[in-house]
Steps between C-alpha positions, in 0.01 A plus 500: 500500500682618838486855507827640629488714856190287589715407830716661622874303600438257819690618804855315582476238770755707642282784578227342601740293768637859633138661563404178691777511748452863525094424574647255788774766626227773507244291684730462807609871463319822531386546112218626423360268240171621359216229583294286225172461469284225293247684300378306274459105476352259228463110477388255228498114610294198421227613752457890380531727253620798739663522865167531718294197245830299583477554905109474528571140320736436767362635784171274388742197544503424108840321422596354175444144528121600459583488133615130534103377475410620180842271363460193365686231748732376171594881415879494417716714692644751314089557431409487858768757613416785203149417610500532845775783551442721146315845534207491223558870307850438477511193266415649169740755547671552103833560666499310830274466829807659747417794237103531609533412861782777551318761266188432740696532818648803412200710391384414808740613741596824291064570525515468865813704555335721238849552294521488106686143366668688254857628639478266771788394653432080553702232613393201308585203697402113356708185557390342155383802285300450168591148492213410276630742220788348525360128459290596178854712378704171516258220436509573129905373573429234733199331247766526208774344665293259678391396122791521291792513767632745314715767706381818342286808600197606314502841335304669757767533685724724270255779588347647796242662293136387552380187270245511233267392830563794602660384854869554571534167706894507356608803765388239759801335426743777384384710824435197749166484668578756708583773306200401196272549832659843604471640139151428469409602791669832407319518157132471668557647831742777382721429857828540525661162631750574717669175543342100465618298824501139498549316805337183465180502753638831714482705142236772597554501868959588359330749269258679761909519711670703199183709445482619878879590483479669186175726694697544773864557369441686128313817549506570168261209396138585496356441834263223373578186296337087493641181555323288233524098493293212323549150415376245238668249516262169451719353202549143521894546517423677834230261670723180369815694659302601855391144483851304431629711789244386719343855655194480294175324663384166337311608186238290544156642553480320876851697612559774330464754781768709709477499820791718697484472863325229504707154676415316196638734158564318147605757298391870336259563229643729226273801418461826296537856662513874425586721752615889553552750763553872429727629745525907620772635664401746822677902485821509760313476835153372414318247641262249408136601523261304707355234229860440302655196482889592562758294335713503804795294459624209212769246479647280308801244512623157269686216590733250304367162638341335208370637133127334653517371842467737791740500738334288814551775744419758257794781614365776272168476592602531863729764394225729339244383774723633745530850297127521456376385886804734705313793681168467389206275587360290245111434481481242223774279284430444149752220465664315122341182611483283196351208647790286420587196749843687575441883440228577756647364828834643391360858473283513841815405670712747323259735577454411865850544548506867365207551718692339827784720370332799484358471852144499366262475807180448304324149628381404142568661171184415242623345158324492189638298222332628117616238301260234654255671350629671170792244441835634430575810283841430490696837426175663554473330868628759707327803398129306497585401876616878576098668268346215756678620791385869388148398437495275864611857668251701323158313567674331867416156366774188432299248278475134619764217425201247432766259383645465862376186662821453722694826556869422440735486843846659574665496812449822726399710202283788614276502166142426477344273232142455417196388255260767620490840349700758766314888590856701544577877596478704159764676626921320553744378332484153254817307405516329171776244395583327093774222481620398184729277314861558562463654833316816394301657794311797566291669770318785534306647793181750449326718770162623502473840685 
Protein backbone atom coordinates (compact mmCIF):
# COMPACT_ATOMS: atom_id res chain seq x y z
CA UNK A 1 0.00 0.00 0.00
CA UNK A 2 1.08 3.82 -0.56
CA UNK A 3 2.48 4.97 2.50
CA UNK A 4 1.36 8.51 3.21
CA UNK A 5 4.30 11.44 3.33
CA UNK A 6 6.32 9.19 0.94
CA UNK A 7 6.36 12.47 -1.41
CA UNK A 8 6.08 15.29 -0.54
CA UNK A 9 3.25 17.83 -2.62
CA UNK A 10 4.71 18.65 -6.32
CA UNK A 11 5.54 22.32 -6.71
CA UNK A 12 2.78 24.66 -8.61
CA UNK A 13 3.61 25.36 -12.22
CA UNK A 14 3.32 28.72 -11.02
CA UNK A 15 6.37 28.68 -8.99
CA UNK A 16 8.39 26.93 -10.96
CA UNK A 17 7.49 29.61 -13.99
CA UNK A 18 8.54 32.62 -11.46
CA UNK A 19 12.12 31.08 -10.48
CA UNK A 20 12.80 30.58 -14.25
CA UNK A 21 12.27 34.11 -15.27
CA UNK A 22 14.06 35.16 -12.25
CA UNK A 23 17.18 32.60 -13.40
CA UNK A 24 16.93 34.65 -16.90
CA UNK A 25 16.62 38.24 -15.10
CA UNK A 26 19.61 37.33 -12.84
CA UNK A 27 21.82 36.06 -15.64
CA UNK A 28 21.81 39.49 -17.39
CA UNK A 29 22.12 41.25 -13.95
CA UNK A 30 24.76 41.29 -11.35
CA UNK A 31 23.47 38.16 -9.10
CA UNK A 32 25.52 36.14 -7.71
CA UNK A 33 24.19 32.73 -8.51
CA UNK A 34 26.19 29.97 -6.87
CA UNK A 35 27.78 27.65 -9.73
CA UNK A 36 26.90 23.74 -10.32
CA UNK A 37 28.97 21.16 -10.62
CA UNK A 38 28.34 17.42 -12.07
CA UNK A 39 29.67 15.01 -9.57
CA UNK A 40 28.53 12.06 -10.20
CA UNK A 41 27.29 10.30 -13.54
CA UNK A 42 25.91 6.72 -14.37
CA UNK A 43 24.66 5.01 -17.68
CA UNK A 44 23.01 1.66 -18.52
CA UNK A 45 22.30 1.06 -22.42
CA UNK A 46 22.26 -1.87 -24.74
CA UNK A 47 26.13 -1.74 -25.07
CA UNK A 48 27.13 -1.50 -21.10
CA UNK A 49 26.25 -2.12 -17.91
CA UNK A 50 27.84 1.25 -16.43
CA UNK A 51 28.87 4.80 -17.97
CA UNK A 52 32.69 4.03 -18.87
CA UNK A 53 31.62 -0.05 -20.33
CA UNK A 54 28.99 2.07 -22.38
CA UNK A 55 31.72 4.71 -23.90
CA UNK A 56 34.64 2.13 -24.39
CA UNK A 57 31.79 0.24 -26.62
CA UNK A 58 31.41 3.37 -28.41
CA UNK A 59 34.57 4.71 -28.66
CA UNK A 60 35.50 0.98 -30.19
CA UNK A 61 32.92 1.90 -32.97
CA UNK A 62 30.32 -0.87 -31.72
CA UNK A 63 26.75 0.36 -32.80
CA UNK A 64 23.64 -1.58 -32.45
CA UNK A 65 22.94 -2.97 -35.71
CA UNK A 66 25.82 -5.50 -34.76
CA UNK A 67 23.01 -7.34 -33.06
CA UNK A 68 21.06 -7.57 -36.41
CA UNK A 69 23.36 -10.87 -37.49
CA UNK A 70 22.56 -13.15 -34.91
CA UNK A 71 18.46 -12.46 -36.13
CA UNK A 72 16.87 -14.64 -38.16
CA UNK A 73 16.02 -12.67 -41.66
CA UNK A 74 11.96 -13.62 -41.06
CA UNK A 75 12.13 -12.24 -37.29
CA UNK A 76 8.86 -10.20 -36.82
CA UNK A 77 9.18 -6.76 -35.82
CA UNK A 78 7.93 -6.14 -32.68
CA UNK A 79 10.71 -9.21 -31.97
CA UNK A 80 13.43 -7.56 -33.87
CA UNK A 81 13.06 -4.13 -32.09
CA UNK A 82 12.94 -5.67 -28.18
CA UNK A 83 15.85 -7.64 -29.55
CA UNK A 84 17.98 -5.30 -30.95
CA UNK A 85 17.29 -2.14 -28.65
CA UNK A 86 16.41 -4.08 -25.01
CA UNK A 87 19.18 -3.97 -22.23
CA UNK A 88 19.66 -7.80 -21.05
CA UNK A 89 19.41 -7.41 -16.86
CA UNK A 90 16.51 -5.36 -17.17
CA UNK A 91 13.97 -7.83 -18.71
CA UNK A 92 13.18 -10.06 -15.82
CA UNK A 93 12.61 -7.25 -13.76
CA UNK A 94 9.22 -8.47 -11.30
CA UNK A 95 7.99 -4.91 -11.48
CA UNK A 96 9.25 -3.42 -14.75
CA UNK A 97 12.71 -2.96 -16.72
CA UNK A 98 12.49 1.27 -16.44
CA UNK A 99 12.60 0.00 -12.63
CA UNK A 100 16.23 -1.92 -13.01
CA UNK A 101 17.80 0.34 -15.53
CA UNK A 102 17.03 3.54 -13.27
CA UNK A 103 17.91 1.65 -9.91
CA UNK A 104 21.35 0.84 -11.78
CA UNK A 105 21.90 4.35 -12.98
CA UNK A 106 21.39 5.80 -9.86
CA UNK A 107 23.67 3.75 -7.60
CA UNK A 108 26.01 4.65 -9.89
CA UNK A 109 26.09 8.24 -9.99
CA UNK A 110 25.32 8.63 -6.12
CA UNK A 111 28.88 6.04 -5.77
CA UNK A 112 30.80 8.40 -7.83
CA UNK A 113 29.58 11.58 -6.21
CA UNK A 114 30.01 9.50 -3.06
CA UNK A 115 26.45 10.74 -1.50
CA UNK A 116 23.94 8.30 0.33
CA UNK A 117 20.54 7.50 -2.08
CA UNK A 118 18.54 7.70 0.82
CA UNK A 119 17.22 11.47 1.38
CA UNK A 120 18.14 12.29 -1.99
CA UNK A 121 16.56 14.90 -3.57
CA UNK A 122 15.87 13.36 -7.51
CA UNK A 123 14.12 14.57 -10.34
CA UNK A 124 12.71 11.60 -12.05
CA UNK A 125 12.19 12.45 -15.57
CA UNK A 126 10.69 9.56 -18.28
CA UNK A 127 8.39 10.29 -21.24
CA UNK A 128 6.60 6.77 -20.97
CA UNK A 129 7.27 5.59 -17.32
CA UNK A 130 6.59 1.92 -16.20
CA UNK A 131 4.63 1.31 -19.21
CA UNK A 132 5.09 -2.41 -18.99
CA UNK A 133 3.36 -2.52 -15.47
CA UNK A 134 0.87 -0.90 -16.83
CA UNK A 135 0.32 -3.36 -19.92
CA UNK A 136 0.30 -6.56 -17.58
CA UNK A 137 -2.23 -4.21 -15.02
CA UNK A 138 -4.80 -3.82 -17.91
CA UNK A 139 -4.41 -6.83 -20.11
CA UNK A 140 -6.39 -8.91 -17.66
CA UNK A 141 -9.36 -6.10 -18.99
CA UNK A 142 -8.41 -5.97 -22.48
CA UNK A 143 -8.31 -10.24 -22.82
CA UNK A 144 -11.87 -10.21 -21.08
CA UNK A 145 -13.45 -7.79 -23.16
CA UNK A 146 -11.76 -8.87 -26.20
CA UNK A 147 -13.55 -12.41 -25.29
CA UNK A 148 -16.82 -11.69 -24.00
CA UNK A 149 -17.33 -7.93 -25.09
CA UNK A 150 -18.51 -7.39 -22.01
CA UNK A 151 -17.92 -3.70 -20.62
CA UNK A 152 -16.85 -4.47 -17.10
CA UNK A 153 -13.62 -4.25 -14.98
CA UNK A 154 -12.12 -7.17 -13.24
CA UNK A 155 -11.90 -7.08 -9.46
CA UNK A 156 -8.36 -6.20 -9.30
CA UNK A 157 -9.10 -3.06 -9.83
CA UNK A 158 -11.29 -2.27 -6.68
CA UNK A 159 -8.00 -2.43 -4.75
CA UNK A 160 -4.62 -1.08 -4.97
CA UNK A 161 -3.39 -3.64 -2.63
CA UNK A 162 -0.84 -6.18 -3.98
CA UNK A 163 -2.42 -9.53 -5.63
CA UNK A 164 -2.10 -12.97 -4.31
CA UNK A 165 1.15 -12.80 -6.93
CA UNK A 166 2.33 -10.72 -4.86
CA UNK A 167 2.84 -7.73 -7.54
CA UNK A 168 0.76 -4.56 -7.29
CA UNK A 169 0.54 -4.11 -11.19
CA UNK A 170 -3.15 -2.32 -10.30
CA UNK A 171 -1.30 1.15 -8.92
CA UNK A 172 0.12 1.18 -12.49
CA UNK A 173 -3.09 2.21 -13.48
CA UNK A 174 -4.57 4.05 -10.42
CA UNK A 175 -1.07 6.06 -10.20
CA UNK A 176 -0.21 6.20 -14.08
CA UNK A 177 3.15 4.94 -15.15
CA UNK A 178 4.71 7.69 -13.90
CA UNK A 179 3.93 7.92 -10.54
CA UNK A 180 3.98 3.57 -10.02
CA UNK A 181 7.76 4.31 -11.29
CA UNK A 182 8.44 7.22 -8.75
CA UNK A 183 7.03 5.17 -5.78
CA UNK A 184 9.12 2.33 -6.37
CA UNK A 185 11.86 3.93 -6.92
CA UNK A 186 11.26 5.60 -3.52
CA UNK A 187 10.63 2.21 -1.76
CA UNK A 188 14.19 0.67 -2.94
CA UNK A 189 16.24 3.69 -3.26
CA UNK A 190 14.76 5.52 -0.19
CA UNK A 191 15.01 9.10 -2.47
CA UNK A 192 12.91 11.64 -2.14
CA UNK A 193 11.30 12.46 -5.67
CA UNK A 194 11.03 15.83 -6.01
CA UNK A 195 8.89 16.17 -9.00
CA UNK A 196 8.42 13.52 -12.37
CA UNK A 197 8.75 15.74 -15.67
CA UNK A 198 7.45 14.52 -18.82
CA UNK A 199 8.22 16.21 -21.89
CA UNK A 200 8.08 13.80 -24.54
CA UNK A 201 11.90 13.25 -25.86
CA UNK A 202 13.33 16.70 -23.97
CA UNK A 203 12.09 14.94 -20.44
CA UNK A 204 15.54 14.68 -18.62
CA UNK A 205 17.31 17.43 -20.39
CA UNK A 206 13.46 19.96 -18.79
CA UNK A 207 14.23 18.13 -15.55
CA UNK A 208 18.15 18.76 -15.34
CA UNK A 209 16.49 22.99 -16.06
CA UNK A 210 14.20 22.89 -12.78
CA UNK A 211 16.93 21.06 -10.78
CA UNK A 212 19.70 23.79 -11.59
CA UNK A 213 17.16 26.58 -10.60
CA UNK A 214 16.07 24.98 -7.60
CA UNK A 215 20.37 24.76 -6.68
CA UNK A 216 20.70 28.02 -7.57
CA UNK A 217 17.48 29.86 -6.31
CA UNK A 218 16.39 27.68 -2.90
CA UNK A 219 19.17 27.77 -0.43
CA UNK A 220 17.42 25.91 1.80
CA UNK A 221 17.52 22.62 -0.31
CA UNK A 222 20.43 20.40 0.34
CA UNK A 223 23.23 21.37 -1.86
CA UNK A 224 23.22 17.99 -3.72
CA UNK A 225 20.34 16.16 -5.45
CA UNK A 226 20.02 13.61 -9.06
CA UNK A 227 18.18 13.86 -12.07
CA UNK A 228 17.15 10.21 -12.68
CA UNK A 229 15.51 8.98 -16.14
CA UNK A 230 14.95 5.45 -17.86
CA UNK A 231 12.85 4.06 -20.48
CA UNK A 232 11.31 0.66 -21.47
CA UNK A 233 9.29 1.07 -23.68
CA UNK A 234 9.56 -1.99 -26.41
CA UNK A 235 5.70 -2.91 -26.17
CA UNK A 236 4.20 -3.63 -29.37
CA UNK A 237 1.59 -0.66 -28.92
CA UNK A 238 4.74 1.56 -29.03
CA UNK A 239 6.85 0.01 -32.03
CA UNK A 240 3.33 -0.39 -34.11
CA UNK A 241 2.66 3.45 -33.10
CA UNK A 242 6.54 4.73 -34.01
CA UNK A 243 5.97 2.67 -37.07
CA UNK A 244 2.31 3.97 -38.33
CA UNK A 245 3.82 7.43 -37.86
CA UNK A 246 6.57 6.71 -40.00
CA UNK A 247 9.88 7.83 -37.71
CA UNK A 248 10.83 4.33 -36.98
CA UNK A 249 13.53 2.56 -39.42
CA UNK A 250 12.23 -0.41 -41.56
CA UNK A 251 12.14 -3.37 -39.16
CA UNK A 252 13.56 -5.58 -41.29
CA UNK A 253 16.87 -7.12 -40.42
CA UNK A 254 18.59 -5.43 -43.83
CA UNK A 255 17.39 -1.64 -42.54
CA UNK A 256 16.94 -1.41 -39.30
CA UNK A 257 19.75 1.01 -38.47
CA UNK A 258 19.77 4.89 -37.57
CA UNK A 259 21.82 6.80 -39.16
CA UNK A 260 21.63 10.80 -38.13
CA UNK A 261 23.78 12.94 -40.14
CA UNK A 262 24.11 10.85 -42.58
CA UNK A 263 22.41 12.25 -46.39
CA UNK A 264 20.60 9.09 -46.54
CA UNK A 265 18.41 8.61 -42.79
CA UNK A 266 15.23 6.16 -42.63
CA UNK A 267 14.19 6.43 -39.38
CA UNK A 268 15.33 5.87 -35.38
CA UNK A 269 15.72 2.68 -33.59
CA UNK A 270 13.88 2.66 -30.21
CA UNK A 271 16.12 1.58 -27.26
CA UNK A 272 16.36 1.09 -23.43
CA UNK A 273 18.31 3.59 -21.10
CA UNK A 274 19.10 4.45 -17.47
CA UNK A 275 20.74 7.41 -16.74
CA UNK A 276 21.59 9.85 -13.57
CA UNK A 277 23.65 12.74 -12.65
CA UNK A 278 24.17 13.89 -9.04
CA UNK A 279 24.41 17.47 -9.04
CA UNK A 280 26.38 19.78 -6.06
CA UNK A 281 25.84 23.15 -5.60
CA UNK A 282 29.33 25.39 -5.05
CA UNK A 283 29.38 27.85 -1.42
CA UNK A 284 28.60 31.76 -2.50
CA UNK A 285 31.84 32.56 -4.40
CA UNK A 286 33.41 29.20 -5.22
CA UNK A 287 34.66 28.01 -8.17
CA UNK A 288 34.96 24.95 -9.99
CA UNK A 289 38.11 22.93 -9.33
CA UNK A 290 40.36 21.97 -12.13
CA UNK A 291 38.88 18.34 -13.18
CA UNK A 292 34.89 19.32 -12.61
CA UNK A 293 32.58 19.25 -15.13
CA UNK A 294 30.43 22.63 -14.51
CA UNK A 295 26.86 22.64 -15.41
CA UNK A 296 27.11 26.07 -16.81
CA UNK A 297 23.99 27.14 -18.31
CA UNK A 298 20.36 25.15 -19.41
CA UNK A 299 17.38 26.01 -21.43
CA UNK A 300 14.40 25.04 -22.37
CA UNK A 301 11.37 26.31 -24.56
CA UNK A 302 7.91 24.52 -26.39
CA UNK A 303 6.07 25.42 -29.24
CA UNK A 304 2.34 24.91 -30.40
CA UNK A 305 2.92 23.76 -34.07
CA UNK A 306 1.78 20.23 -34.13
CA UNK A 307 1.05 17.42 -31.19
CA UNK A 308 4.07 15.30 -33.50
CA UNK A 309 5.50 17.19 -36.29
CA UNK A 310 8.29 19.64 -35.65
CA UNK A 311 7.94 22.82 -36.73
CA UNK A 312 10.24 23.00 -40.16
CA UNK A 313 12.28 25.85 -38.94
CA UNK A 314 12.36 24.59 -35.53
CA UNK A 315 11.88 28.28 -33.54
CA UNK A 316 12.51 26.81 -30.07
CA UNK A 317 15.38 25.05 -30.82
CA UNK A 318 16.88 28.20 -32.30
CA UNK A 319 15.52 29.97 -29.40
CA UNK A 320 17.39 27.82 -26.71
CA UNK A 321 20.45 27.44 -29.15
CA UNK A 322 20.74 30.99 -29.11
CA UNK A 323 20.57 31.07 -25.05
CA UNK A 324 23.10 28.29 -24.77
CA UNK A 325 25.86 29.55 -27.70
CA UNK A 326 25.69 33.75 -26.56
CA UNK A 327 29.15 34.62 -24.95
CA UNK A 328 30.80 31.51 -24.80
CA UNK A 329 32.65 29.30 -27.28
CA UNK A 330 31.42 25.99 -27.92
CA UNK A 331 33.90 22.98 -28.53
CA UNK A 332 31.50 20.20 -29.44
CA UNK A 333 27.45 19.94 -30.22
CA UNK A 334 25.70 17.00 -29.02
CA UNK A 335 22.67 17.57 -31.21
CA UNK A 336 18.60 15.63 -30.92
CA UNK A 337 19.28 14.18 -34.30
CA UNK A 338 16.85 11.37 -34.71
CA UNK A 339 17.76 10.32 -38.03
CA UNK A 340 14.42 11.07 -39.41
CA UNK A 341 14.17 12.26 -43.25
CA UNK A 342 12.78 15.72 -41.86
CA UNK A 343 14.21 16.22 -38.26
CA UNK A 344 17.98 16.26 -38.92
CA UNK A 345 18.35 18.93 -41.65
CA UNK A 346 15.78 21.00 -39.77
CA UNK A 347 17.92 21.07 -36.56
CA UNK A 348 21.54 21.82 -38.18
CA UNK A 349 19.91 24.76 -39.73
CA UNK A 350 18.21 25.91 -36.65
CA UNK A 351 21.25 25.54 -35.06
CA UNK A 352 23.41 27.28 -37.63
CA UNK A 353 21.30 30.14 -37.36
CA UNK A 354 21.77 30.54 -33.50
CA UNK A 355 25.36 30.12 -34.21
CA UNK A 356 25.31 33.00 -37.15
CA UNK A 357 23.27 34.84 -34.51
CA UNK A 358 25.46 34.60 -31.87
CA UNK A 359 28.45 35.80 -33.89
CA UNK A 360 30.26 32.49 -33.36
CA UNK A 361 33.70 32.76 -35.15
CA UNK A 362 34.69 29.13 -34.75
CA UNK A 363 35.48 27.57 -38.49
CA UNK A 364 33.89 24.11 -37.62
CA UNK A 365 32.04 22.99 -34.59
CA UNK A 366 32.52 18.88 -34.18
CA UNK A 367 29.07 16.99 -33.83
CA UNK A 368 28.49 13.75 -32.43
CA UNK A 369 25.14 12.22 -32.79
CA UNK A 370 24.57 9.02 -29.86
CA UNK A 371 21.62 7.65 -31.14
CA UNK A 372 23.33 6.11 -34.29
CA UNK A 373 24.83 4.04 -32.15
CA UNK A 374 22.57 3.36 -29.00
CA UNK A 375 19.19 4.12 -30.86
CA UNK A 376 16.82 6.41 -29.24
CA UNK A 377 16.10 6.57 -25.46
CA UNK A 378 13.31 8.61 -25.91
CA UNK A 379 12.64 10.60 -22.54
CA UNK A 380 15.90 9.27 -21.48
CA UNK A 381 17.66 10.90 -24.77
CA UNK A 382 18.86 13.98 -23.48
CA UNK A 383 20.60 13.15 -20.39
CA UNK A 384 22.59 9.94 -22.19
CA UNK A 385 23.83 12.62 -24.86
CA UNK A 386 24.77 15.17 -21.89
CA UNK A 387 26.93 11.48 -19.43
CA UNK A 388 28.55 11.13 -23.21
CA UNK A 389 29.38 14.62 -23.52
CA UNK A 390 30.87 14.35 -19.80
CA UNK A 391 32.70 11.19 -20.49
CA UNK A 392 34.08 12.76 -24.24
CA UNK A 393 35.53 15.80 -21.90
CA UNK A 394 37.00 13.62 -19.36
CA UNK A 395 39.22 11.08 -21.44
CA UNK A 396 39.52 14.08 -24.65
CA UNK A 397 38.12 11.48 -27.02
CA UNK A 398 34.62 11.88 -29.32
CA UNK A 399 33.89 8.22 -30.50
CA UNK A 400 33.46 7.59 -34.29
CA UNK A 401 30.10 7.96 -36.30
CA UNK A 402 30.98 4.62 -38.28
CA UNK A 403 27.50 4.88 -39.72
CA UNK A 404 28.45 8.09 -41.74
CA UNK A 405 29.19 7.24 -45.31
CA UNK A 406 27.99 10.71 -46.70
CA UNK A 407 28.06 13.50 -44.07
CA UNK A 408 24.75 15.38 -44.34
CA UNK A 409 25.00 19.15 -46.05
CA UNK A 410 23.49 22.54 -44.92
CA UNK A 411 24.10 25.68 -46.42
CA UNK A 412 26.94 27.87 -44.74
CA UNK A 413 26.68 25.95 -41.48
CA UNK A 414 29.95 26.17 -39.59
CA UNK A 415 29.62 22.48 -38.02
CA UNK A 416 31.83 19.64 -38.67
CA UNK A 417 30.58 16.07 -39.39
CA UNK A 418 32.53 12.93 -39.49
CA UNK A 419 32.91 8.88 -39.38
CA UNK A 420 36.31 8.92 -37.70
CA UNK A 421 36.70 9.01 -34.01
CA UNK A 422 37.73 12.97 -32.99
CA UNK A 423 40.99 13.58 -30.10
CA UNK A 424 39.37 16.97 -28.45
CA UNK A 425 40.71 19.39 -25.60
CA UNK A 426 39.59 17.72 -22.16
CA UNK A 427 39.03 20.94 -21.15
CA UNK A 428 35.65 23.56 -22.86
CA UNK A 429 32.45 23.73 -23.02
CA UNK A 430 29.89 20.87 -24.85
CA UNK A 431 26.34 21.78 -25.98
CA UNK A 432 23.69 19.20 -25.86
CA UNK A 433 20.16 19.55 -27.49
CA UNK A 434 16.55 16.91 -26.99
CA UNK A 435 13.46 17.73 -29.23
CA UNK A 436 10.37 16.16 -28.54
CA UNK A 437 6.82 15.79 -29.51
CA UNK A 438 4.76 18.86 -29.19
CA UNK A 439 7.53 21.28 -29.48
CA UNK A 440 9.37 20.39 -26.27
CA UNK A 441 13.10 21.45 -26.40
CA UNK A 442 15.92 21.58 -24.18
CA UNK A 443 19.62 22.45 -24.10
CA UNK A 444 22.16 22.39 -21.83
CA UNK A 445 25.81 23.45 -22.04
CA UNK A 446 28.71 21.76 -19.71
CA UNK A 447 32.35 23.05 -19.18
CA UNK A 448 35.25 21.16 -18.23
CA UNK A 449 37.74 23.31 -16.17
Amino acid sequence: MLKPGIFPPLESLQNRLFRAVKADFCKNTECELPRIVISGMGLITPLGLSAWESFRSLLAGRTLPERLGELPTNIAPVDLVQAVGSVCVAQHNEIDPSLELAERAAREAAAGAGVPLEGLPTYIATSKGAVHALAKATKSHDDGVLLSGKRKYPEVYSTAAMGKSGFDYPLAVAMGPQQYLNYHLARRLKIRPVSHTVAACASSLTALHFARNDLQHRSELPDACMILTAEAALTPQFIYSYKRLGVLAKTTVDDYRQTPLNEKRGGFMLSEFGAAIVLRRLKPGEKPKAGEIELTDTGISAAGYDMIRSNPTMPELAHVAKKMFKGRQIDVIHPHATGTPDHDPAELAALTHALKQTDHNQDKIPLYAIKGALGHGLGAAGLVSLVTAGLSLQTGKLPPMPWIDQPLQVDDAPLHITAEQKTIARTGSHAAFAAGFGGHTAGVVITRH
